PDB file of C-alpha atoms in Angstrom:
ATOM      1  CA  MET D  20     -30.735 104.057 -71.516  1.00 79.00           C
ATOM      2  CA  LYS D  21     -30.878 107.283 -73.527  1.00 89.00           C
ATOM      3  CA  LYS D  22     -28.208 107.469 -76.289  1.00 93.00           C
ATOM      4  CA  VAL D  23     -26.091 110.431 -77.167  1.00 96.00           C
ATOM      5  CA  LEU D  24     -23.767 110.728 -80.212  1.00 97.00           C
ATOM      6  CA  ILE D  25     -20.551 112.624 -79.674  1.00 97.00           C
ATOM      7  CA  LEU D  26     -18.771 113.680 -82.893  1.00 97.00           C
ATOM      8  CA  GLU D  27     -15.323 115.114 -81.972  1.00 95.00           C
ATOM      9  CA  ASP D  28     -12.066 114.375 -83.741  1.00 93.00           C
ATOM     10  CA  GLU D  29      -9.785 115.225 -80.702  1.00 92.00           C
ATOM     11  CA  GLU D  30      -9.764 112.100 -78.756  1.00 92.00           C
ATOM     12  CA  ASN D  31      -8.983 113.773 -75.408  1.00 92.00           C
ATOM     13  CA  ILE D  32     -12.004 116.040 -75.653  1.00 90.00           C
ATOM     14  CA  ARG D  33     -14.250 113.225 -76.848  1.00 92.00           C
ATOM     15  CA  SER D  34     -13.219 111.049 -73.915  1.00 93.00           C
ATOM     16  CA  PHE D  35     -13.830 113.829 -71.580  1.00 91.00           C
ATOM     17  CA  VAL D  36     -17.287 114.309 -72.817  1.00 93.00           C
ATOM     18  CA  VAL D  37     -18.060 110.579 -72.997  1.00 93.00           C
ATOM     19  CA  ILE D  38     -16.961 109.986 -69.385  1.00 93.00           C
ATOM     20  CA  ASN D  39     -19.135 112.831 -68.095  1.00 90.00           C
ATOM     21  CA  LEU D  40     -22.189 111.785 -70.105  1.00 92.00           C
ATOM     22  CA  GLN D  41     -21.836 108.247 -68.893  1.00 91.00           C
ATOM     23  CA  ARG D  42     -21.711 109.482 -65.281  1.00 88.00           C
ATOM     24  CA  ALA D  43     -24.929 111.379 -65.949  1.00 88.00           C
ATOM     25  CA  GLY D  44     -26.587 108.098 -67.039  1.00 88.00           C
ATOM     26  CA  TYR D  45     -26.384 108.360 -70.748  1.00 92.00           C
ATOM     27  CA  ALA D  46     -25.069 105.799 -73.372  1.00 92.00           C
ATOM     28  CA  ALA D  47     -22.430 107.440 -75.475  1.00 94.00           C
ATOM     29  CA  ILE D  48     -21.903 106.635 -79.124  1.00 95.00           C
ATOM     30  CA  GLU D  49     -18.476 107.987 -80.388  1.00 96.00           C
ATOM     31  CA  ALA D  50     -17.293 109.210 -83.744  1.00 96.00           C
ATOM     32  CA  GLY D  51     -14.192 110.997 -84.822  1.00 95.00           C
ATOM     33  CA  ALA D  52     -15.168 111.996 -88.297  1.00 96.00           C
ATOM     34  CA  GLY D  53     -18.405 113.131 -90.114  1.00 95.00           C
ATOM     35  CA  GLN D  54     -19.076 110.064 -92.215  1.00 96.00           C
ATOM     36  CA  GLU D  55     -18.378 107.849 -89.207  1.00 96.00           C
ATOM     37  CA  ALA D  56     -20.949 109.811 -87.329  1.00 97.00           C
ATOM     38  CA  LEU D  57     -23.562 109.403 -89.975  1.00 96.00           C
ATOM     39  CA  ASP D  58     -22.789 105.644 -90.077  1.00 96.00           C
ATOM     40  CA  ARG D  59     -23.160 105.412 -86.272  1.00 95.00           C
ATOM     41  CA  LEU D  60     -26.550 107.131 -86.394  1.00 95.00           C
ATOM     42  CA  ARG D  61     -27.812 104.552 -89.072  1.00 93.00           C
ATOM     43  CA  GLU D  62     -26.580 101.794 -86.701  1.00 94.00           C
ATOM     44  CA  ASN D  63     -28.276 103.474 -83.705  1.00 92.00           C
ATOM     45  CA  PRO D  64     -31.582 105.062 -84.887  1.00 90.00           C
ATOM     46  CA  ASP D  65     -32.656 105.525 -81.274  1.00 90.00           C
ATOM     47  CA  VAL D  66     -29.999 108.169 -80.551  1.00 94.00           C
ATOM     48  CA  GLY D  67     -31.853 111.126 -79.083  1.00 93.00           C
ATOM     49  CA  VAL D  68     -29.164 113.860 -79.021  1.00 95.00           C
ATOM     50  CA  ALA D  69     -26.174 114.433 -81.241  1.00 97.00           C
ATOM     51  CA  ILE D  70     -23.191 116.624 -80.141  1.00 97.00           C
ATOM     52  CA  LEU D  71     -21.218 117.877 -83.199  1.00 96.00           C
ATOM     53  CA  ASP D  72     -17.851 119.593 -83.389  1.00 94.00           C
ATOM     54  CA  ILE D  73     -17.267 121.885 -86.395  1.00 91.00           C
ATOM     55  CA  MET D  74     -13.734 121.268 -87.443  1.00 90.00           C
ATOM     56  CA  LEU D  75     -13.511 117.679 -88.742  1.00 91.00           C
ATOM     57  CA  PRO D  76     -11.076 115.754 -91.007  1.00 91.00           C
ATOM     58  CA  ASP D  77     -13.525 114.824 -93.733  1.00 93.00           C
ATOM     59  CA  MET D  78     -16.525 117.252 -93.714  1.00 92.00           C
ATOM     60  CA  ASP D  79     -17.370 120.180 -91.367  1.00 92.00           C
ATOM     61  CA  GLY D  80     -19.937 119.893 -88.564  1.00 92.00           C
ATOM     62  CA  PHE D  81     -22.334 122.123 -90.438  1.00 93.00           C
ATOM     63  CA  GLU D  82     -22.554 119.556 -93.263  1.00 95.00           C
ATOM     64  CA  VAL D  83     -23.014 116.775 -90.803  1.00 96.00           C
ATOM     65  CA  CYS D  84     -25.764 118.820 -89.168  1.00 95.00           C
ATOM     66  CA  ARG D  85     -27.526 119.349 -92.563  1.00 93.00           C
ATOM     67  CA  ARG D  86     -27.488 115.631 -93.369  1.00 95.00           C
ATOM     68  CA  ILE D  87     -28.699 114.535 -89.964  1.00 95.00           C
ATOM     69  CA  ARG D  88     -31.463 117.062 -89.947  1.00 91.00           C
ATOM     70  CA  ALA D  89     -32.580 116.176 -93.471  1.00 89.00           C
ATOM     71  CA  ALA D  90     -33.090 112.573 -92.329  1.00 89.00           C
ATOM     72  CA  ASN D  91     -34.304 113.158 -88.800  1.00 88.00           C
ATOM     73  CA  LYS D  92     -36.391 116.152 -87.620  1.00 83.00           C
ATOM     74  CA  GLN D  93     -36.811 114.872 -84.060  1.00 84.00           C
ATOM     75  CA  ILE D  94     -33.171 114.316 -82.935  1.00 91.00           C
ATOM     76  CA  GLY D  95     -31.708 117.034 -80.730  1.00 91.00           C
ATOM     77  CA  ILE D  96     -28.473 118.566 -82.095  1.00 94.00           C
ATOM     78  CA  ILE D  97     -25.934 120.591 -80.123  1.00 94.00           C
ATOM     79  CA  MET D  98     -22.917 122.220 -81.937  1.00 92.00           C
ATOM     80  CA  LEU D  99     -19.588 122.684 -80.197  1.00 90.00           C
ATOM     81  CA  THR D 100     -18.226 126.209 -81.243  1.00 83.00           C
ATOM     82  CA  ALA D 101     -15.193 128.296 -80.599  1.00 74.00           C
ATOM     83  CA  ARG D 102     -15.896 131.112 -78.119  1.00 59.00           C
ATOM     84  CA  THR D 103     -14.545 133.742 -80.630  1.00 61.00           C
ATOM     85  CA  GLN D 104     -16.458 132.528 -83.640  1.00 67.00           C
ATOM     86  CA  GLU D 105     -19.904 134.156 -83.403  1.00 72.00           C
ATOM     87  CA  MET D 106     -20.847 133.214 -86.922  1.00 78.00           C
ATOM     88  CA  ASP D 107     -20.298 129.517 -86.037  1.00 76.00           C
ATOM     89  CA  LYS D 108     -23.121 129.762 -83.597  1.00 74.00           C
ATOM     90  CA  VAL D 109     -25.467 131.426 -86.122  1.00 80.00           C
ATOM     91  CA  THR D 110     -24.457 129.126 -88.930  1.00 81.00           C
ATOM     92  CA  GLY D 111     -24.953 126.026 -86.729  1.00 80.00           C
ATOM     93  CA  LEU D 112     -28.486 127.105 -85.827  1.00 83.00           C
ATOM     94  CA  MET D 113     -29.524 127.945 -89.263  1.00 83.00           C
ATOM     95  CA  THR D 114     -28.334 124.478 -90.580  1.00 87.00           C
ATOM     96  CA  GLY D 115     -30.568 122.788 -88.048  1.00 87.00           C
ATOM     97  CA  ALA D 116     -28.915 122.733 -84.760  1.00 90.00           C
ATOM     98  CA  ASP D 117     -31.041 123.217 -81.590  1.00 88.00           C
ATOM     99  CA  ASP D 118     -28.310 124.640 -79.311  1.00 89.00           C
ATOM    100  CA  TYR D 119     -24.669 125.397 -79.165  1.00 88.00           C
ATOM    101  CA  VAL D 120     -21.989 125.102 -76.428  1.00 89.00           C
ATOM    102  CA  THR D 121     -18.805 127.218 -76.606  1.00 86.00           C
ATOM    103  CA  LYS D 122     -15.349 125.767 -75.880  1.00 85.00           C
ATOM    104  CA  PRO D 123     -13.997 125.523 -73.284  1.00 83.00           C
ATOM    105  CA  PHE D 124     -17.150 124.240 -71.494  1.00 85.00           C
ATOM    106  CA  SER D 125     -17.832 122.695 -68.210  1.00 86.00           C
ATOM    107  CA  PRO D 126     -19.161 119.071 -67.991  1.00 84.00           C
ATOM    108  CA  ALA D 127     -22.191 120.390 -65.990  1.00 84.00           C
ATOM    109  CA  GLU D 128     -23.165 122.878 -68.722  1.00 86.00           C
ATOM    110  CA  LEU D 129     -23.034 120.376 -71.472  1.00 90.00           C
ATOM    111  CA  THR D 130     -24.947 117.751 -69.439  1.00 89.00           C
ATOM    112  CA  ALA D 131     -27.603 120.419 -68.702  1.00 86.00           C
ATOM    113  CA  ARG D 132     -28.052 121.146 -72.422  1.00 88.00           C
ATOM    114  CA  VAL D 133     -28.383 117.444 -73.209  1.00 91.00           C
ATOM    115  CA  ASP D 134     -30.915 117.047 -70.366  1.00 88.00           C
ATOM    116  CA  ALA D 135     -32.927 120.024 -71.631  1.00 84.00           C
ATOM    117  CA  LEU D 136     -33.072 118.577 -75.164  1.00 86.00           C
ATOM    118  CA  PHE D 137     -34.175 115.151 -73.906  1.00 86.00           C
ATOM    119  CA  ARG D 138     -36.956 116.827 -71.889  1.00 80.00           C
ATOM    120  CA  ARG D 139     -38.314 118.572 -74.981  1.00 75.00           C
ATOM    121  CA  ILE D 140     -38.061 115.316 -77.013  1.00 70.00           C
ATOM    122  CA  SER D 141     -40.116 113.497 -74.374  1.00 65.00           C
ATOM    123  CA  GLY D 142     -42.438 116.381 -74.012  1.00 58.00           C
ATOM    124  CA  ASP D 143     -42.222 116.449 -70.191  1.00 46.00           C
ATOM    125  CA  GLY D 144     -44.482 119.098 -68.764  1.00 42.00           C
ATOM    126  CA  MET D 145     -45.634 120.363 -72.102  1.00 41.00           C
ATOM    127  CA  ALA D 146     -49.142 118.907 -72.458  1.00 40.00           C
ATOM    128  CA  PHE D 147     -52.120 121.275 -72.261  1.00 41.00           C
ATOM    129  CA  GLN D 148     -54.632 120.041 -74.902  1.00 51.00           C
ATOM    130  CA  ASP D 149     -54.294 117.646 -77.911  1.00 68.00           C
ATOM    131  CA  LEU D 150     -55.057 120.243 -80.591  1.00 80.00           C
ATOM    132  CA  LEU D 151     -54.219 123.875 -80.900  1.00 85.00           C
ATOM    133  CA  GLN D 152     -55.936 125.555 -83.973  1.00 86.00           C
ATOM    134  CA  GLN D 153     -55.218 129.078 -85.118  1.00 90.00           C
ATOM    135  CA  GLY D 154     -55.694 130.498 -88.611  1.00 89.00           C
ATOM    136  CA  PRO D 155     -54.362 127.970 -91.109  1.00 93.00           C
ATOM    137  CA  PHE D 156     -52.250 126.195 -88.391  1.00 94.00           C
ATOM    138  CA  VAL D 157     -53.233 123.024 -86.521  1.00 90.00           C
ATOM    139  CA  MET D 158     -50.787 121.739 -83.800  1.00 91.00           C
ATOM    140  CA  ASP D 159     -51.244 118.141 -82.491  1.00 86.00           C
ATOM    141  CA  THR D 160     -49.529 118.276 -79.118  1.00 82.00           C
ATOM    142  CA  ARG D 161     -49.906 114.533 -78.512  1.00 75.00           C
ATOM    143  CA  ASN D 162     -47.950 113.701 -81.707  1.00 78.00           C
ATOM    144  CA  HIS D 163     -45.814 116.892 -81.792  1.00 83.00           C
ATOM    145  CA  THR D 164     -46.917 117.791 -85.307  1.00 88.00           C
ATOM    146  CA  LEU D 165     -47.835 121.074 -86.982  1.00 93.00           C
ATOM    147  CA  GLU D 166     -49.841 121.505 -90.220  1.00 93.00           C
ATOM    148  CA  LYS D 167     -50.447 124.650 -92.220  1.00 93.00           C
ATOM    149  CA  ALA D 168     -53.473 124.492 -94.450  1.00 89.00           C
ATOM    150  CA  GLY D 169     -53.422 120.748 -94.203  1.00 88.00           C
ATOM    151  CA  ASN D 170     -49.669 120.486 -95.096  1.00 92.00           C
ATOM    152  CA  ARG D 171     -47.180 119.092 -92.659  1.00 92.00           C
ATOM    153  CA  VAL D 172     -44.617 121.630 -91.485  1.00 95.00           C
ATOM    154  CA  ARG D 173     -41.267 119.870 -90.487  1.00 92.00           C
ATOM    155  CA  LEU D 174     -40.073 121.302 -87.299  1.00 91.00           C
ATOM    156  CA  THR D 175     -37.091 120.656 -84.993  1.00 89.00           C
ATOM    157  CA  GLN D 176     -37.756 120.065 -81.330  1.00 86.00           C
ATOM    158  CA  VAL D 177     -36.765 123.691 -80.576  1.00 90.00           C
ATOM    159  CA  GLU D 178     -38.914 125.146 -83.378  1.00 92.00           C
ATOM    160  CA  TYR D 179     -41.852 123.084 -82.259  1.00 92.00           C
ATOM    161  CA  ALA D 180     -41.410 124.326 -78.601  1.00 91.00           C
ATOM    162  CA  ILE D 181     -41.349 127.903 -79.783  1.00 94.00           C
ATOM    163  CA  MET D 182     -44.463 127.405 -81.993  1.00 95.00           C
ATOM    164  CA  LYS D 183     -46.251 125.780 -79.098  1.00 92.00           C
ATOM    165  CA  LEU D 184     -45.387 128.704 -76.851  1.00 92.00           C
ATOM    166  CA  PHE D 185     -46.737 131.152 -79.413  1.00 94.00           C
ATOM    167  CA  MET D 186     -49.941 129.192 -79.996  1.00 91.00           C
ATOM    168  CA  GLN D 187     -50.610 128.896 -76.356  1.00 87.00           C
ATOM    169  CA  ASN D 188     -50.361 132.735 -76.057  1.00 88.00           C
ATOM    170  CA  PRO D 189     -52.091 134.177 -79.158  1.00 88.00           C
ATOM    171  CA  GLY D 190     -51.873 137.933 -79.557  1.00 88.00           C
ATOM    172  CA  ARG D 191     -49.631 138.290 -76.600  1.00 88.00           C
ATOM    173  CA  ALA D 192     -46.216 140.005 -76.945  1.00 91.00           C
ATOM    174  CA  LEU D 193     -43.580 137.637 -75.540  1.00 93.00           C
ATOM    175  CA  PRO D 194     -40.257 139.061 -74.261  1.00 93.00           C
ATOM    176  CA  ARG D 195     -37.217 137.373 -75.705  1.00 93.00           C
ATOM    177  CA  GLU D 196     -36.096 136.539 -72.158  1.00 92.00           C
ATOM    178  CA  ASN D 197     -39.366 134.634 -71.533  1.00 91.00           C
ATOM    179  CA  ILE D 198     -39.000 132.643 -74.811  1.00 93.00           C
ATOM    180  CA  LEU D 199     -35.480 131.738 -73.852  1.00 92.00           C
ATOM    181  CA  SER D 200     -36.415 130.572 -70.339  1.00 89.00           C
ATOM    182  CA  SER D 201     -39.624 128.721 -71.567  1.00 88.00           C
ATOM    183  CA  VAL D 202     -37.894 126.878 -74.434  1.00 90.00           C
ATOM    184  CA  TRP D 203     -34.305 126.465 -73.317  1.00 87.00           C
ATOM    185  CA  GLY D 204     -34.913 126.314 -69.493  1.00 82.00           C
ATOM    186  CA  ARG D 205     -34.377 128.851 -66.691  1.00 78.00           C
ATOM    187  CA  ASP D 206     -30.844 127.674 -66.119  1.00 76.00           C
ATOM    188  CA  TYR D 207     -29.782 128.252 -69.734  1.00 80.00           C
ATOM    189  CA  GLU D 208     -26.605 130.393 -69.810  1.00 75.00           C
ATOM    190  CA  GLY D 209     -26.478 131.241 -73.417  1.00 75.00           C
ATOM    191  CA  ASP D 210     -27.311 134.617 -74.994  1.00 83.00           C
ATOM    192  CA  LEU D 211     -30.493 135.914 -76.526  1.00 87.00           C
ATOM    193  CA  LYS D 212     -29.155 135.581 -80.067  1.00 89.00           C
ATOM    194  CA  ILE D 213     -30.302 131.995 -80.061  1.00 91.00           C
ATOM    195  CA  VAL D 214     -33.890 133.109 -79.854  1.00 94.00           C
ATOM    196  CA  ASP D 215     -33.608 135.449 -82.843  1.00 94.00           C
ATOM    197  CA  VAL D 216     -31.807 132.880 -84.935  1.00 93.00           C
ATOM    198  CA  ASN D 217     -34.522 130.215 -84.282  1.00 93.00           C
ATOM    199  CA  ILE D 218     -37.352 132.736 -84.987  1.00 96.00           C
ATOM    200  CA  ARG D 219     -35.637 133.511 -88.329  1.00 95.00           C
ATOM    201  CA  ARG D 220     -35.480 129.855 -89.151  1.00 93.00           C
ATOM    202  CA  LEU D 221     -39.059 129.205 -88.091  1.00 96.00           C
ATOM    203  CA  ARG D 222     -40.294 132.138 -90.251  1.00 96.00           C
ATOM    204  CA  ILE D 223     -38.666 130.538 -93.285  1.00 96.00           C
ATOM    205  CA  LYS D 224     -40.790 127.432 -92.582  1.00 96.00           C
ATOM    206  CA  ILE D 225     -44.250 128.875 -91.707  1.00 96.00           C
ATOM    207  CA  GLU D 226     -44.517 132.354 -93.242  1.00 96.00           C
ATOM    208  CA  ASP D 227     -45.935 132.996 -96.790  1.00 94.00           C
ATOM    209  CA  ASP D 228     -43.108 135.554 -97.114  1.00 95.00           C
ATOM    210  CA  ALA D 229     -40.303 135.266 -94.495  1.00 93.00           C
ATOM    211  CA  THR D 230     -39.046 138.783 -95.372  1.00 93.00           C
ATOM    212  CA  ASN D 231     -42.465 140.214 -94.517  1.00 94.00           C
ATOM    213  CA  PRO D 232     -43.819 138.023 -91.674  1.00 95.00           C
ATOM    214  CA  THR D 233     -47.424 138.163 -90.675  1.00 95.00           C
ATOM    215  CA  TYR D 234     -47.733 135.371 -88.155  1.00 96.00           C
ATOM    216  CA  ILE D 235     -44.650 135.930 -85.947  1.00 96.00           C
ATOM    217  CA  THR D 236     -44.150 139.705 -85.770  1.00 96.00           C
ATOM    218  CA  THR D 237     -41.411 141.591 -84.075  1.00 95.00           C
ATOM    219  CA  VAL D 238     -42.136 143.845 -81.188  1.00 93.00           C
ATOM    220  CA  TRP D 239     -39.192 146.118 -81.458  1.00 92.00           C
ATOM    221  CA  GLY D 240     -37.033 146.364 -78.328  1.00 88.00           C
ATOM    222  CA  PHE D 241     -39.132 143.758 -76.596  1.00 91.00           C
ATOM    223  CA  GLY D 242     -39.694 140.378 -78.310  1.00 94.00           C
ATOM    224  CA  TYR D 243     -42.217 138.727 -80.653  1.00 96.00           C
ATOM    225  CA  LYS D 244     -45.902 138.188 -81.013  1.00 94.00           C
ATOM    226  CA  TRP D 245     -47.982 135.457 -82.575  1.00 94.00           C
ATOM    227  CA  GLY D 246     -50.900 136.630 -84.735  1.00 89.00           C
ATOM    228  CA  ALA D 247     -52.403 133.848 -86.771  1.00 77.00           C
TER     229      ALA D 247
END
């Protein structure tokens, strides 16, 4: 059974999430504080997705996200953010989260986001060819790895999915809406900002100079283009 970690210090919200994930067929691992969540992950290394609240009694969710991501590039991470705090969404994504859900949220929405992350982790429907080679980059789609000039680039699942989409469409300008639907799914109800933030994070990892990108270029008013 696929495991999901739920980090939420409000017990009624945590119980609500746990019940609905269990109904959807997931095994739920609960934590009410940041350090407890990190301990639970060490005890359960096969957790595939972590859902992290931001306001916690010992450390904030951003710090938990950083620590999880530093130790595990493959796990999917969803941040729970307040609807009015736009910067929480951006900060969460920049610290390594793959997605965010704003409170209050419906059980169906959260479950759909978890489902989508597990699909990316398993690589369902994403296989074209084993190796994609462009410029200094080599992507191994069987092992979900990317190298630049022979050096491994550590990517999250979302970053990998974006890179794969670009490398399968070299020289083609991709609308932000197409990137959103291809990577997050057609039923994703979030805004386009999540695309821009993940592109910014990806540029930091792959560009020689992230402030002057040459591989992922912006097509103003439209989207992005891959040009390795």
